XYZ file of C-alpha atoms in Angstrom:
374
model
C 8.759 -77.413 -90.692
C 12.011 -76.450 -88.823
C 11.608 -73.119 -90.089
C 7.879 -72.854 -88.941
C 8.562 -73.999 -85.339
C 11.904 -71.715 -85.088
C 9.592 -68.630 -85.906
C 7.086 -69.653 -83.201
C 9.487 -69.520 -80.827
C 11.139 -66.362 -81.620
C 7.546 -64.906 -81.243
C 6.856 -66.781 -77.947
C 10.458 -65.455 -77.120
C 9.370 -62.129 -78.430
C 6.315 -61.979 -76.435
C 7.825 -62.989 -73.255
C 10.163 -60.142 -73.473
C 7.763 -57.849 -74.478
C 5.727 -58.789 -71.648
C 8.426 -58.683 -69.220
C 9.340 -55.133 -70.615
C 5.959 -54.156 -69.593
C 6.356 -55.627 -66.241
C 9.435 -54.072 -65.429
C 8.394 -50.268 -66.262
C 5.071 -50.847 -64.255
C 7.263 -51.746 -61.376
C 9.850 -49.254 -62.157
C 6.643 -46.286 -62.427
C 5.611 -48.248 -59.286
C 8.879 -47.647 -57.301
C 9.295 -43.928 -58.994
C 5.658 -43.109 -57.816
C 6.594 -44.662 -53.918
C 10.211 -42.771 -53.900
C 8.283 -39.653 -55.141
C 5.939 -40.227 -52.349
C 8.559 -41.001 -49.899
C 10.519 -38.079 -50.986
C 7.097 -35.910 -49.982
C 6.948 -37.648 -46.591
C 10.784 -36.840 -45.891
C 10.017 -33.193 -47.052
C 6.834 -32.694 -45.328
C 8.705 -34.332 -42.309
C 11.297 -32.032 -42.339
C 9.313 -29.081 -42.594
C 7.239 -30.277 -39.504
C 10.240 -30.532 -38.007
C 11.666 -27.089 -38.654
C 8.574 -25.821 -37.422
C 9.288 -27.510 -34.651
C 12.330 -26.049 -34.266
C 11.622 -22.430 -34.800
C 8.469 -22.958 -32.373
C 11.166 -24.783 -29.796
C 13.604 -21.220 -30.062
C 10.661 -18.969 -29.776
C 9.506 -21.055 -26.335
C 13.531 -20.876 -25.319
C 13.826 -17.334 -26.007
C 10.872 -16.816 -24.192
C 11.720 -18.856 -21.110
C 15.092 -16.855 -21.466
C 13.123 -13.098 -20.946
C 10.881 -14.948 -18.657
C 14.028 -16.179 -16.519
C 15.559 -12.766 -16.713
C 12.758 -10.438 -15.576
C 12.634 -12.719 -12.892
C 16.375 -12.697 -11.975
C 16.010 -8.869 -12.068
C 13.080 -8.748 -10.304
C 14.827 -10.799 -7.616
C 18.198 -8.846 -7.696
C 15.713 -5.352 -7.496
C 13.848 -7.121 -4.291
C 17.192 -8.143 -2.903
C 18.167 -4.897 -3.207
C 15.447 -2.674 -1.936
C 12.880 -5.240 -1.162
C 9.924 -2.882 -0.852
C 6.471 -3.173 -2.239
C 4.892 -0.440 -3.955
C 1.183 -1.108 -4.520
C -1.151 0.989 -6.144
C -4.870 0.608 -4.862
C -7.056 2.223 -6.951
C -10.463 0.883 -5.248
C -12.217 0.157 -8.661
C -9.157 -2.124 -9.396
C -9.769 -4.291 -6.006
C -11.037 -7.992 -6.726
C -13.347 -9.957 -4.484
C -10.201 -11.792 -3.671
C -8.206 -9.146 -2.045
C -8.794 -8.544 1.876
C -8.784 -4.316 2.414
C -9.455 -3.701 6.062
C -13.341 -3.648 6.538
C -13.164 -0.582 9.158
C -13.300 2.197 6.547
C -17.151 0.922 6.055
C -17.908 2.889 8.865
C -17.056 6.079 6.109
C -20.436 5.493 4.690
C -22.155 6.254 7.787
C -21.339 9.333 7.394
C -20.405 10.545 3.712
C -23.592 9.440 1.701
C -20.806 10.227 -1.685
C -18.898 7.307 -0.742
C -21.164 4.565 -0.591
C -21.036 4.178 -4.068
C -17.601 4.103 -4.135
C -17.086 0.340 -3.382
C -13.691 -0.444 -1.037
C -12.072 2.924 0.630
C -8.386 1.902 0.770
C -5.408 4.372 0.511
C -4.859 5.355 -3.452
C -0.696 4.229 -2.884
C 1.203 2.323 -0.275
C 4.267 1.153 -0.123
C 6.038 -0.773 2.878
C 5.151 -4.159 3.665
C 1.959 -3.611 5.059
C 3.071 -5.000 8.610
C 0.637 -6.244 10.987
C 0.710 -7.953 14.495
C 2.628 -5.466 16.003
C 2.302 -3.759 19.482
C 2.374 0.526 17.976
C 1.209 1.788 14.854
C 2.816 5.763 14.787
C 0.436 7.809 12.502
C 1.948 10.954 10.590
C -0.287 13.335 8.678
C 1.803 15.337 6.445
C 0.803 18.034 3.633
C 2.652 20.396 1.479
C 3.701 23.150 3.019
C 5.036 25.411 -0.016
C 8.857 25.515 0.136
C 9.748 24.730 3.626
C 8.891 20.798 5.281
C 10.033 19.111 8.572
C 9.359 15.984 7.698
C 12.984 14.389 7.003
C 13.479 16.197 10.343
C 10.528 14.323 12.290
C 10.938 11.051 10.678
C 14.885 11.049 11.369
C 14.402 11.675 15.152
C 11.132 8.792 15.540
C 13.139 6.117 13.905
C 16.422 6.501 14.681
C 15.742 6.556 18.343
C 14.161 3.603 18.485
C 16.336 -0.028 19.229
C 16.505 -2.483 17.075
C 13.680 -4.538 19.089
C 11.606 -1.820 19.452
C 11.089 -1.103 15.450
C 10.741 -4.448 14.822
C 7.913 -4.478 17.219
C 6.033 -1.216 16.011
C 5.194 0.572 12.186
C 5.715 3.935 12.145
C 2.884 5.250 8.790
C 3.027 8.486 6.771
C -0.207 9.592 5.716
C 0.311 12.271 2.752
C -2.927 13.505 2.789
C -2.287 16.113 -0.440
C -3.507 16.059 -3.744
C -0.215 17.707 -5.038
C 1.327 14.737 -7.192
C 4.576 16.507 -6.828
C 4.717 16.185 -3.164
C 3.869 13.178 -3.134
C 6.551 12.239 -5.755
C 8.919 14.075 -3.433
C 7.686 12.245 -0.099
C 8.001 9.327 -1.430
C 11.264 9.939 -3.157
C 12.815 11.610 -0.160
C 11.846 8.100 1.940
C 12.553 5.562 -0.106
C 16.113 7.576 -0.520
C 16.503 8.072 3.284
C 14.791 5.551 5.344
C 15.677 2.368 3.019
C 16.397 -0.018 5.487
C 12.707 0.892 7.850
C 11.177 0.630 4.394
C 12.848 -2.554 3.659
C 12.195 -4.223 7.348
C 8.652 -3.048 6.707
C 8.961 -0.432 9.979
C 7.934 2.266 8.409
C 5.020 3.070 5.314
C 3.668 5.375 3.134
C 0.455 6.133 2.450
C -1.742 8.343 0.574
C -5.676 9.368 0.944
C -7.621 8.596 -2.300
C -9.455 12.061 -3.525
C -12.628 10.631 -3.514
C -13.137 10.240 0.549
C -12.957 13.948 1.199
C -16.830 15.427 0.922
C -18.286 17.825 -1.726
C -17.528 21.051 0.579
C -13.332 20.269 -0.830
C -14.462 20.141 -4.569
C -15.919 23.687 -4.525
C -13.731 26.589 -4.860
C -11.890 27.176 -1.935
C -12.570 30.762 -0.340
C -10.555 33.399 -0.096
C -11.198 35.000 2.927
C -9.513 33.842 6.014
C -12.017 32.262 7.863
C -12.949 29.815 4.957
C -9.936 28.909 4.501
C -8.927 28.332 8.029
C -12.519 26.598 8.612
C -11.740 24.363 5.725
C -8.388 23.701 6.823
C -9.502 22.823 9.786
C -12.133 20.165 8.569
C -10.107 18.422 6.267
C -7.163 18.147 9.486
C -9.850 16.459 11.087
C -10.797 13.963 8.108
C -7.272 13.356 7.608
C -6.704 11.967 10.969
C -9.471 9.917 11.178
C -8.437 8.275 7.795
C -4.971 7.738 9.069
C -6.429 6.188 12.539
C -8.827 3.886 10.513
C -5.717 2.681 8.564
C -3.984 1.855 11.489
C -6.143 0.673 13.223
C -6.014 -3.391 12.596
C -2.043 -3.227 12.724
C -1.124 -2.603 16.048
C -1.924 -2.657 19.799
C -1.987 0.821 20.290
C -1.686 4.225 18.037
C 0.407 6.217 18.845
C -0.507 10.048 17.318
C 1.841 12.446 15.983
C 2.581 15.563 13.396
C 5.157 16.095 10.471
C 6.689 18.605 12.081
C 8.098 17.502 15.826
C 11.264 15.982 17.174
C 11.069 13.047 19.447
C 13.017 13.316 22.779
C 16.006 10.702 23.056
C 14.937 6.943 24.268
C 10.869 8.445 23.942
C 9.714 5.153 22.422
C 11.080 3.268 25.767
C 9.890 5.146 27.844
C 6.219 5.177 26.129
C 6.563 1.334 25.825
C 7.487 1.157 29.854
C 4.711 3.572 30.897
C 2.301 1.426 29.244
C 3.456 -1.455 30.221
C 3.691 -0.379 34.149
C 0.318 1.184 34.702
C -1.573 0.079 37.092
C -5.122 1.325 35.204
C -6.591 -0.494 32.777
C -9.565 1.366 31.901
C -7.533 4.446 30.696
C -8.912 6.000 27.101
C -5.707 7.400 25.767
C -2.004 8.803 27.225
C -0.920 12.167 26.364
C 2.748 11.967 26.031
C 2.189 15.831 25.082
C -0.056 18.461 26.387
C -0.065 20.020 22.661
C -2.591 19.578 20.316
C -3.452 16.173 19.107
C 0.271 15.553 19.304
C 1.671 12.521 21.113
C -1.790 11.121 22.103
C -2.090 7.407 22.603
C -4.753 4.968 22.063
C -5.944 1.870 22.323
C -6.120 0.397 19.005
C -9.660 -1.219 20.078
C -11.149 2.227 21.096
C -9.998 3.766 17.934
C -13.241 2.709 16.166
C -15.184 5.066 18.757
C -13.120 7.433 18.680
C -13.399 8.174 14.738
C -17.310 8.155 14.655
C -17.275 10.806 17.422
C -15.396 12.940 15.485
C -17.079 12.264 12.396
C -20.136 13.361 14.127
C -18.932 16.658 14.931
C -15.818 17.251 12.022
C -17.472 20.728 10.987
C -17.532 21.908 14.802
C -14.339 21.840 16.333
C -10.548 21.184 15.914
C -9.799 17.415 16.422
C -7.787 18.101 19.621
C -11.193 20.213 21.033
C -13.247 17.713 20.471
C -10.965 14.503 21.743
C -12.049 17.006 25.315
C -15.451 16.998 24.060
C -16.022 13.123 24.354
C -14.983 12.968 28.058
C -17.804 15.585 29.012
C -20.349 13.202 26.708
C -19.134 9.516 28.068
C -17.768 10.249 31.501
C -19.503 13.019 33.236
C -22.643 11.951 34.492
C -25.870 14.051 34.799
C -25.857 16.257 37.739
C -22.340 15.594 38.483
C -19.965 18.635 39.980
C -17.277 19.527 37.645
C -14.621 18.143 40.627
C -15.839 14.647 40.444
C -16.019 14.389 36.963
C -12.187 15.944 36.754
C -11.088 13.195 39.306
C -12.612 10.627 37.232
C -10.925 12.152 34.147
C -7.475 12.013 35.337
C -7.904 7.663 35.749
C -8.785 7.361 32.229
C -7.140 10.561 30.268
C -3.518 10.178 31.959
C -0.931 12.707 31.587
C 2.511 11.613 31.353
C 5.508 14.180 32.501
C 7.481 15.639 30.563
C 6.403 15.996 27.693
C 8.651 13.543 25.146
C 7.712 15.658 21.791
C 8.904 19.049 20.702
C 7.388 21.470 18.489
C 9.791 22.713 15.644
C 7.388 23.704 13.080
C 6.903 27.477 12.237
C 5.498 27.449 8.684
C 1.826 25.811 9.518
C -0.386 23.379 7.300
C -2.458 26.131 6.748
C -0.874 27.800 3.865
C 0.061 31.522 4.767
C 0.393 31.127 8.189
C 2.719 30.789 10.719
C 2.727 29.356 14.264
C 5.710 30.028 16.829
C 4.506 28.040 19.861
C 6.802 25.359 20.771
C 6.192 24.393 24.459
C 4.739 21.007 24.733
C-alpha cells in the first residue's frame, strides 16, 4: 500500500515537473521571440537613425556651399559692387517694372509690337534714378582706333564729388559687334570702377530687334547707302538712348564718344541752369556742333523722340532738332525776324562752347572727319 501511494506521488511529482518544463520553455520561446523582436526594433532604430544622420550631413554640407556662395558673393559685391543684368525682353516677368516710355516704339515700328517689353539687351550700373542729369553717350565700333576712354576720362573726372553723386553719366553701345562690346565693357569696368560702383556711370546696350527691317538687308556698297544708312540708324540710336534716360534724371544732357569736356564744364552747366531767368526754354546748346552738348528737359524728351521718329529717314538728328522750331514756334505768316527772336528765348546758346571735338576716324566706317571747332 506504501509502495502504491509512493509511486503516485513520484508520478504527480513527475507530472508537475514535466509540466513546469513545459512552462518554462514557452516562456523562455516567449522571451527569445520578444528579445528577437526587440533586437529588430533596436536595428531598425538604428538604421532610421543613420539615415538620419547621413540626411543631417547632406543638409550641413549643403548649408555649408549655401553659406559660402553667399560669403563670396558678398566679398565679390564688397569688392566691385556692380550689377550686371542681362534683359533679354522675353525673359521679363509681369513682376519686373521696365520703363513704360519705349511703348511709344510701337507707334512707329509695326516689327516691334510683337516684341513684348523694349528694354536694353545688357546693363550694368545700378540703374540710378532721382537724379538732377542723365549724360547720354552713343558709342560704336570704329575699327582699330576709339576715343572713348578719352571722353569718358575727361566727363567724370571733372566732375566733384557732389556733382556725380547728383547726375548718371550712360553709355549706349549701340553695335552688334559682341567683341566691342566685350571690350567696352571690359575697358569700364577696368577703368571707371569706383563711378560703376557709386552707380554714376552705366552701360548699356540696344537689343537687335528695335532697329527696322531696312538694317537686316544687306548693307550697300555704294557710298550713299551706306552713309544714308548710317545716318538713320545715328538717329535711332539716339532716340533709344534719350528714351532710356529719360525717367532718371531732370535733364539730359547729350553728348558723343569722341569729345573732351572743358575743365569745371559740369559746374558751369549746373549754374547756367540753375540761374536762368527763362523757363520756357526747349533745350541749351552748350555746343554749336552737331547734336553735341545739347540739353533737355527730361519732360520734353518724350516730344522730342516722336518728332524725330517721324522724320528718321529725312534728315540728320541735329537737322531736324532745327526742323521742330520752324513746325512748333513759327507761326503762319510770321517774318523770319520774329520767329528768330522768339527762337533765341527758348533754343539758348551758351558761350563758349564747353566740348571739344577730338575725333578724326568717324562712326561711319571709312571715313574721316577733321572739324574740331565747336
Amino acid at each position: 500500500m506504501r509502495t502504491k501511494q509512493v509511486n503516485v506521488l513520484i508520478a504527480l511529482a513527475a507530472v508537475m515537473l514535466f509540466s513546469f518544463s513545459c512552462f518554462c520553455i514557452s516562456r523562455m520561446t516567449q522571451t527569445s521571440n520578444q528579445l528577437i523582436n526587440c533586437r529588430n526594433h533596436i536595428l531598425e532604430f538604428k538604421e532610421k537613425m543613420l539615415r538620419l544622420k547621413n540626411k543631417t550631413e547632406r543638409n550641413r554640407q549643403e548649408l555649408i556651399k549655401a553659406l559660402s556662395k553667399m560669403k563670396y558673393e558678398m566679398t565679390q559685391r564688397k569688392n566691385m559692387p556692380i550689377n550686371l543684368v542681362e534683359k533679354k525682353m522675353k525673359t521679363l516677368g509681369k513682376s519686373e517694372t521696365a520703363s513704360n516710355t519705349f511703348e511709344i516704339l510701337k507707334f512707329f515700328f509695326p516689327h516691334l509690337r510683337k516684341a513684348g517689353r523694349i528694354y536694353p539687351d545688357v546693363i550694368i550700373g545700378k540703374e540710378k534714378t532721382g537724379v538732377s542729369f542723365a549724360l547720354g553717350i552713343s558709342t560704336v565700333n570704329r575699327g582699330n582706333q576709339s576715343y572713348l576712354k578719352q571722353t569718358l576720362n575727361s566727363v567724370v573726372s571733372r566732375m566733384t564729388p557732389s556733382e556725380e553723386k547728383d547726375s548718371v553719366v550712360i553709355v549706349s553701345v549701340a553695335d552688334g559687334n559682341e567683341d566691342y562690346l566685350k571690350s567696352v565693357v571690359d575697358m569700364i569696368t577696368k577703368r571707371f570702377k569706383r563711378q560703376l560702383r557709386s552707380g554714376s556711370l552705366e552701360i548699356i546696350s540696344i537689343p537687335a530687334f528695335f532697329y527696322p527691317n531696312i538694317f537686316h538687308v544687306k548693307q550697300s556698297t555704294e557710298d550713299s547707302g551706306r552713309s544714308e544708312n548710317w545716318r538713320i540708324k545715328q538717329v535711332l540710336d539716339f532716340c533709344f538712348l534719350m528714351l532710356y534716360a529719360q525717367p532718371k534724371a531732370m535733364y539730359y544732357l547729350q553728348l558723343e564718344d569722341d569729345i573732351i569736356a572743358k575743365k569745371t564744364y559740369f559746374t558751369k552747366i549746373t549754374d547756367f541752369v540753375h540761374n536762368i531767368t527763362s523757363k520756357n526754354w526747349f533745350y541749351i546748346e552748350f555746343s554749336i556742333l552737331g547734336f553735341i552738348g545739347k540739353l533737355f528737359k527730361s519732360e520734353d524728351l518724350t516730344d522730342f523722340v516722336r518728332f524725330f521718329l517721324m522724320f528718321y529717314k529725312d534728315k540728320p538728328i541735329d537737322l531736324l532738332l532745327g526742323d521742330i522750331f520752324q513746325v512748333k514756334m513759327c507761326n503762319p505768316g510770321e517774318t523770319p525776324e520774329k520767329c528768330a527772336e522768339r527762337n533765341k528765348q527758348i533754343r539758348i546758346q551758351y558761350k563758349p562752347s564747353l566740348f571739344q571735338h577730338v575725333g578724326i576716324e568717324s562712326s561711319l566706317p571709312g571715313e574721316e572727319q577733321y572739324s574740331k571747332k565747336i
